Amino acid sequence: MPELDVNGTRLFYQQSGTGPDVVLVHAVTSNQAVWMFAGLVDALTEHYRVTSYDLRGHGASDRPKSGYTSAAMASDFAELHKGLGLGPAVLLGHSFGGVVSMHAAVEFPEAVRGVILSDSFFPGLKHIEPNFGKMTIWNDLRDTFAKVGVDLGDTVDFTRLFRTTASLSAENYKTLEDIYGAFGRGWLRQLPQLAETNCGDEVLEVAGLTEERISGITRPVIALYDEFSPFLATCEWLKQHLAACSVEIIPNAKHLALVENTPAFTDAVLRHLKTITEG
Amino acid sequence: MKDQILNDLDAVVAETWPDRDFPPVDLESKAFADLGLASIDLVVLAERLEKRYAKKLPFGAFLKTLRDRGADDVSIGDLVTFLERHA
């Protein structure tokens, strides 16, 4: 299994294709399989060398107790980048993966050619984002967990989600497994494992990625936000404050455009990658 | 051919997860529901199968096809057919 030890943590990665480097950075509670299942890896490898990896604590990577801030994970990226001998890469980050990517653009600009964000919320921009905590996807989760008599609360709280899942009875866990189905079972399985870590709290820390530092990013940034995203205020802020930011709205999606509207998402990524790498 | 690939698959699964107890696998078995695999396990399995057959296999396209047709699991029969074609 391809893996690399970065910052004392073993990260599982996959690499395929040839061409300019593209690195795929998934969201909290996800893993790199999401890119493969959507067919995005195959779509990109015709033109790019694509590296995807599991963030620490996720997928097949190690699960240390701490190191889950965007700063720590940007450092993981930089070490992975160095260890694999990649050239300046375009980072495609979904949700928190976009935060890690932007943090990498701040701290390790030599490793980052550009960033494509997908529906990211930035803890450092919480004050301009009225919809944090009111995410539809969280409401969906809350409603589903309510079916087994569990209250997740009204506001996004990953730690509560992880600990709640870890303390579910076998019967309630099985009920949720049946609700989420075969494809969602792996996602559910990961939640109690993350309860053993500080991930839930640390991913919501500003961790140095302040408003000022985000606005200082000079690398090209493509902000792909979903039509029904809870974070459209963030999208507008990025467009107004970044030196080189283009915005595109992905229709018929509410936070998971990669899955909810795969053709439009893939098309947008391919077009913008071409612009960044040939521009 | 099918039997050989099924045997290969059985061996790779056993090698990849020696600490897991899998039920007997046949063409009707489901990767998630019956074997208890998760999506990331399929990424690992894909990598192991590529190593066994010493070639790159278009797993992404295979999985996307399944998703597009609304499949809620990956049957071992589908996987064997895919491997017959590409391995």
PDB file of N, CA, C and O in Angstrom, chain A residues 57-96:
ATOM      1  N   GLY A  57      -6.083  10.643  10.403  1.00  0.00           N
ATOM      2  CA  GLY A  57      -7.335  10.323  11.084  1.00  0.00           C
ATOM      3  C   GLY A  57      -8.412   9.779  10.175  1.00  0.00           C
ATOM      4  O   GLY A  57      -9.466   9.358  10.649  1.00  0.00           O
ATOM      5  N   HIS A  58      -8.176   9.804   8.886  1.00  0.00           N
ATOM      6  CA  HIS A  58      -9.208   9.439   7.922  1.00  0.00           C
ATOM      7  C   HIS A  58      -8.761   8.279   7.027  1.00  0.00           C
ATOM      8  O   HIS A  58      -7.563   8.096   6.799  1.00  0.00           O
ATOM      9  N   GLY A  59      -9.751   7.560   6.509  1.00  0.00           N
ATOM     10  CA  GLY A  59      -9.460   6.497   5.545  1.00  0.00           C
ATOM     11  C   GLY A  59      -8.451   5.499   6.092  1.00  0.00           C
ATOM     12  O   GLY A  59      -8.583   5.004   7.215  1.00  0.00           O
ATOM     13  N   ALA A  60      -7.424   5.236   5.308  1.00  0.00           N
ATOM     14  CA  ALA A  60      -6.433   4.234   5.696  1.00  0.00           C
ATOM     15  C   ALA A  60      -5.188   4.854   6.322  1.00  0.00           C
ATOM     16  O   ALA A  60      -4.204   4.158   6.564  1.00  0.00           O
ATOM     17  N   SER A  61      -5.208   6.159   6.573  1.00  0.00           N
ATOM     18  CA  SER A  61      -4.057   6.811   7.217  1.00  0.00           C
ATOM     19  C   SER A  61      -4.098   6.592   8.724  1.00  0.00           C
ATOM     20  O   SER A  61      -5.131   6.216   9.285  1.00  0.00           O
ATOM     21  N   ASP A  62      -2.972   6.879   9.375  1.00  0.00           N
ATOM     22  CA  ASP A  62      -2.912   6.765  10.837  1.00  0.00           C
ATOM     23  C   ASP A  62      -3.867   7.746  11.497  1.00  0.00           C
ATOM     24  O   ASP A  62      -4.243   8.770  10.902  1.00  0.00           O
ATOM     25  N   ARG A  63      -4.209   7.433  12.739  1.00  0.00           N
ATOM     26  CA  ARG A  63      -5.171   8.267  13.455  1.00  0.00           C
ATOM     27  C   ARG A  63      -4.561   8.740  14.777  1.00  0.00           C
ATOM     28  O   ARG A  63      -4.899   8.219  15.851  1.00  0.00           O
ATOM     29  N   PRO A  64      -3.646   9.720  14.721  1.00  0.00           N
ATOM     30  CA  PRO A  64      -3.065  10.215  15.977  1.00  0.00           C
ATOM     31  C   PRO A  64      -4.095  11.012  16.769  1.00  0.00           C
ATOM     32  O   PRO A  64      -5.141  11.390  16.240  1.00  0.00           O
ATOM     33  N   LYS A  65      -3.779  11.266  18.013  1.00  0.00           N
ATOM     34  CA  LYS A  65      -4.708  11.979  18.902  1.00  0.00           C
ATOM     35  C   LYS A  65      -4.924  13.428  18.428  1.00  0.00           C
ATOM     36  O   LYS A  65      -6.042  13.946  18.483  1.00  0.00           O
ATOM     37  N   SER A  66      -3.870  14.082  17.965  1.00  0.00           N
ATOM     38  CA  SER A  66      -3.993  15.496  17.602  1.00  0.00           C
ATOM     39  C   SER A  66      -3.307  15.799  16.275  1.00  0.00           C
ATOM     40  O   SER A  66      -2.776  14.904  15.626  1.00  0.00           O
ATOM     41  N   GLY A  67      -3.329  17.080  15.920  1.00  0.00           N
ATOM     42  CA  GLY A  67      -2.726  17.498  14.651  1.00  0.00           C
ATOM     43  C   GLY A  67      -3.757  17.653  13.555  1.00  0.00           C
ATOM     44  O   GLY A  67      -3.482  17.376  12.383  1.00  0.00           O
ATOM     45  N   TYR A  68      -4.956  18.114  13.942  1.00  0.00           N
ATOM     46  CA  TYR A  68      -6.053  18.200  12.972  1.00  0.00           C
ATOM     47  C   TYR A  68      -6.414  19.630  12.570  1.00  0.00           C
ATOM     48  O   TYR A  68      -7.399  19.844  11.881  1.00  0.00           O
ATOM     49  N   THR A  69      -5.618  20.608  13.000  1.00  0.00           N
ATOM     50  CA  THR A  69      -5.898  21.970  12.548  1.00  0.00           C
ATOM     51  C   THR A  69      -5.500  22.084  11.083  1.00  0.00           C
ATOM     52  O   THR A  69      -4.732  21.262  10.562  1.00  0.00           O
ATOM     53  N   SER A  70      -5.994  23.134  10.434  1.00  0.00           N
ATOM     54  CA  SER A  70      -5.604  23.324   9.029  1.00  0.00           C
ATOM     55  C   SER A  70      -4.108  23.584   8.927  1.00  0.00           C
ATOM     56  O   SER A  70      -3.473  23.226   7.929  1.00  0.00           O
ATOM     57  N   ALA A  71      -3.521  24.197   9.980  1.00  0.00           N
ATOM     58  CA  ALA A  71      -2.072  24.452   9.967  1.00  0.00           C
ATOM     59  C   ALA A  71      -1.301  23.135   9.984  1.00  0.00           C
ATOM     60  O   ALA A  71      -0.367  22.932   9.195  1.00  0.00           O
ATOM     61  N   ALA A  72      -1.705  22.224  10.875  1.00  0.00           N
ATOM     62  CA  ALA A  72      -1.012  20.934  10.976  1.00  0.00           C
ATOM     63  C   ALA A  72      -1.194  20.121   9.698  1.00  0.00           C
ATOM     64  O   ALA A  72      -0.255  19.485   9.203  1.00  0.00           O
ATOM     65  N   MET A  73      -2.382  20.173   9.146  1.00  0.00           N
ATOM     66  CA  MET A  73      -2.628  19.370   7.942  1.00  0.00           C
ATOM     67  C   MET A  73      -1.977  19.988   6.701  1.00  0.00           C
ATOM     68  O   MET A  73      -1.621  19.273   5.764  1.00  0.00           O
ATOM     69  N   ALA A  74      -1.821  21.328   6.713  1.00  0.00           N
ATOM     70  CA  ALA A  74      -1.071  21.962   5.613  1.00  0.00           C
ATOM     71  C   ALA A  74       0.389  21.522   5.687  1.00  0.00           C
ATOM     72  O   ALA A  74       1.039  21.292   4.653  1.00  0.00           O
ATOM     73  N   SER A  75       0.889  21.390   6.909  1.00  0.00           N
ATOM     74  CA  SER A  75       2.258  20.899   7.081  1.00  0.00           C
ATOM     75  C   SER A  75       2.372  19.447   6.605  1.00  0.00           C
ATOM     76  O   SER A  75       3.359  19.067   5.964  1.00  0.00           O
ATOM     77  N   ASP A  76       1.343  18.647   6.878  1.00  0.00           N
ATOM     78  CA  ASP A  76       1.324  17.263   6.359  1.00  0.00           C
ATOM     79  C   ASP A  76       1.402  17.279   4.827  1.00  0.00           C
ATOM     80  O   ASP A  76       2.153  16.506   4.214  1.00  0.00           O
ATOM     81  N   PHE A  77       0.607  18.161   4.229  1.00  0.00           N
ATOM     82  CA  PHE A  77       0.619  18.259   2.763  1.00  0.00           C
ATOM     83  C   PHE A  77       2.036  18.603   2.274  1.00  0.00           C
ATOM     84  O   PHE A  77       2.545  17.991   1.326  1.00  0.00           O
ATOM     85  N   ALA A  78       2.641  19.604   2.930  1.00  0.00           N
ATOM     86  CA  ALA A  78       3.969  20.054   2.477  1.00  0.00           C
ATOM     87  C   ALA A  78       4.986  18.912   2.561  1.00  0.00           C
ATOM     88  O   ALA A  78       5.824  18.743   1.664  1.00  0.00           O
ATOM     89  N   GLU A  79       4.902  18.120   3.628  1.00  0.00           N
ATOM     90  CA  GLU A  79       5.824  16.990   3.782  1.00  0.00           C
ATOM     91  C   GLU A  79       5.541  15.907   2.738  1.00  0.00           C
ATOM     92  O   GLU A  79       6.452  15.287   2.198  1.00  0.00           O
ATOM     93  N   LEU A  80       4.278  15.677   2.470  1.00  0.00           N
ATOM     94  CA  LEU A  80       3.899  14.708   1.431  1.00  0.00           C
ATOM     95  C   LEU A  80       4.411  15.192   0.076  1.00  0.00           C
ATOM     96  O   LEU A  80       4.983  14.420  -0.711  1.00  0.00           O
ATOM     97  N   HIS A  81       4.214  16.467  -0.185  1.00  0.00           N
ATOM     98  CA  HIS A  81       4.657  17.083  -1.438  1.00  0.00           C
ATOM     99  C   HIS A  81       6.162  16.895  -1.617  1.00  0.00           C
ATOM    100  O   HIS A  81       6.632  16.492  -2.687  1.00  0.00           O
ATOM    101  N   LYS A  82       6.892  17.160  -0.548  1.00  0.00           N
ATOM    102  CA  LYS A  82       8.353  17.019  -0.595  1.00  0.00           C
ATOM    103  C   LYS A  82       8.743  15.547  -0.734  1.00  0.00           C
ATOM    104  O   LYS A  82       9.581  15.197  -1.563  1.00  0.00           O
ATOM    105  N   GLY A  83       8.102  14.710   0.065  1.00  0.00           N
ATOM    106  CA  GLY A  83       8.445  13.285   0.066  1.00  0.00           C
ATOM    107  C   GLY A  83       8.204  12.610  -1.274  1.00  0.00           C
ATOM    108  O   GLY A  83       8.926  11.695  -1.664  1.00  0.00           O
ATOM    109  N   LEU A  84       7.184  13.060  -1.985  1.00  0.00           N
ATOM    110  CA  LEU A  84       6.864  12.453  -3.283  1.00  0.00           C
ATOM    111  C   LEU A  84       7.559  13.177  -4.432  1.00  0.00           C
ATOM    112  O   LEU A  84       7.426  12.781  -5.593  1.00  0.00           O
ATOM    113  N   GLY A  85       8.281  14.248  -4.111  1.00  0.00           N
ATOM    114  CA  GLY A  85       9.010  14.984  -5.141  1.00  0.00           C
ATOM    115  C   GLY A  85       8.097  15.636  -6.166  1.00  0.00           C
ATOM    116  O   GLY A  85       8.404  15.667  -7.367  1.00  0.00           O
ATOM    117  N   LEU A  86       6.972  16.164  -5.707  1.00  0.00           N
ATOM    118  CA  LEU A  86       6.023  16.797  -6.626  1.00  0.00           C
ATOM    119  C   LEU A  86       6.509  18.190  -7.040  1.00  0.00           C
ATOM    120  O   LEU A  86       7.264  18.837  -6.309  1.00  0.00           O
ATOM    121  N   GLY A  87       6.048  18.635  -8.197  1.00  0.00           N
ATOM    122  CA  GLY A  87       6.275  20.013  -8.597  1.00  0.00           C
ATOM    123  C   GLY A  87       5.189  20.882  -7.978  1.00  0.00           C
ATOM    124  O   GLY A  87       4.293  20.375  -7.291  1.00  0.00           O
ATOM    125  N   PRO A  88       5.256  22.218  -8.240  1.00  0.00           N
ATOM    126  CA  PRO A  88       4.183  23.081  -7.727  1.00  0.00           C
ATOM    127  C   PRO A  88       2.832  22.521  -8.174  1.00  0.00           C
ATOM    128  O   PRO A  88       2.624  22.273  -9.352  1.00  0.00           O
ATOM    129  N   ALA A  89       1.946  22.321  -7.215  1.00  0.00           N
ATOM    130  CA  ALA A  89       0.719  21.570  -7.512  1.00  0.00           C
ATOM    131  C   ALA A  89      -0.519  22.455  -7.415  1.00  0.00           C
ATOM    132  O   ALA A  89      -0.561  23.403  -6.636  1.00  0.00           O
ATOM    133  N   VAL A  90      -1.500  22.102  -8.219  1.00  0.00           N
ATOM    134  CA  VAL A  90      -2.825  22.692  -8.017  1.00  0.00           C
ATOM    135  C   VAL A  90      -3.529  21.805  -6.997  1.00  0.00           C
ATOM    136  O   VAL A  90      -3.610  20.588  -7.162  1.00  0.00           O
ATOM    137  N   LEU A  91      -4.015  22.437  -5.928  1.00  0.00           N
ATOM    138  CA  LEU A  91      -4.722  21.685  -4.881  1.00  0.00           C
ATOM    139  C   LEU A  91      -6.221  21.829  -5.089  1.00  0.00           C
ATOM    140  O   LEU A  91      -6.720  22.950  -5.234  1.00  0.00           O
ATOM    141  N   LEU A  92      -6.887  20.710  -5.135  1.00  0.00           N
ATOM    142  CA  LEU A  92      -8.352  20.711  -5.213  1.00  0.00           C
ATOM    143  C   LEU A  92      -8.864  20.226  -3.865  1.00  0.00           C
ATOM    144  O   LEU A  92      -8.655  19.072  -3.491  1.00  0.00           O
ATOM    145  N   GLY A  93      -9.498  21.133  -3.125  1.00  0.00           N
ATOM    146  CA  GLY A  93      -9.923  20.776  -1.777  1.00  0.00           C
ATOM    147  C   GLY A  93     -11.416  20.930  -1.582  1.00  0.00           C
ATOM    148  O   GLY A  93     -11.986  21.979  -1.876  1.00  0.00           O
ATOM    149  N   HIS A  94     -12.026  19.859  -1.089  1.00  0.00           N
ATOM    150  CA  HIS A  94     -13.467  19.930  -0.797  1.00  0.00           C
ATOM    151  C   HIS A  94     -13.674  20.290   0.679  1.00  0.00           C
ATOM    152  O   HIS A  94     -13.082  19.673   1.559  1.00  0.00           O
ATOM    153  N   SER A  95     -14.509  21.292   0.917  1.00  0.00           N
ATOM    154  CA  SER A  95     -14.882  21.698   2.278  1.00  0.00           C
ATOM    155  C   SER A  95     -13.616  21.969   3.110  1.00  0.00           C
ATOM    156  O   SER A  95     -12.818  22.830   2.737  1.00  0.00           O
ATOM    157  N   PHE A  96     -13.396  21.225   4.210  1.00  0.00           N
ATOM    158  CA  PHE A  96     -12.193  21.467   5.016  1.00  0.00           C
ATOM    159  C   PHE A  96     -10.917  21.219   4.207  1.00  0.00           C
ATOM    160  O   PHE A  96      -9.874  21.814   4.481  1.00  0.00           O
TER     161      PHE A  96
END
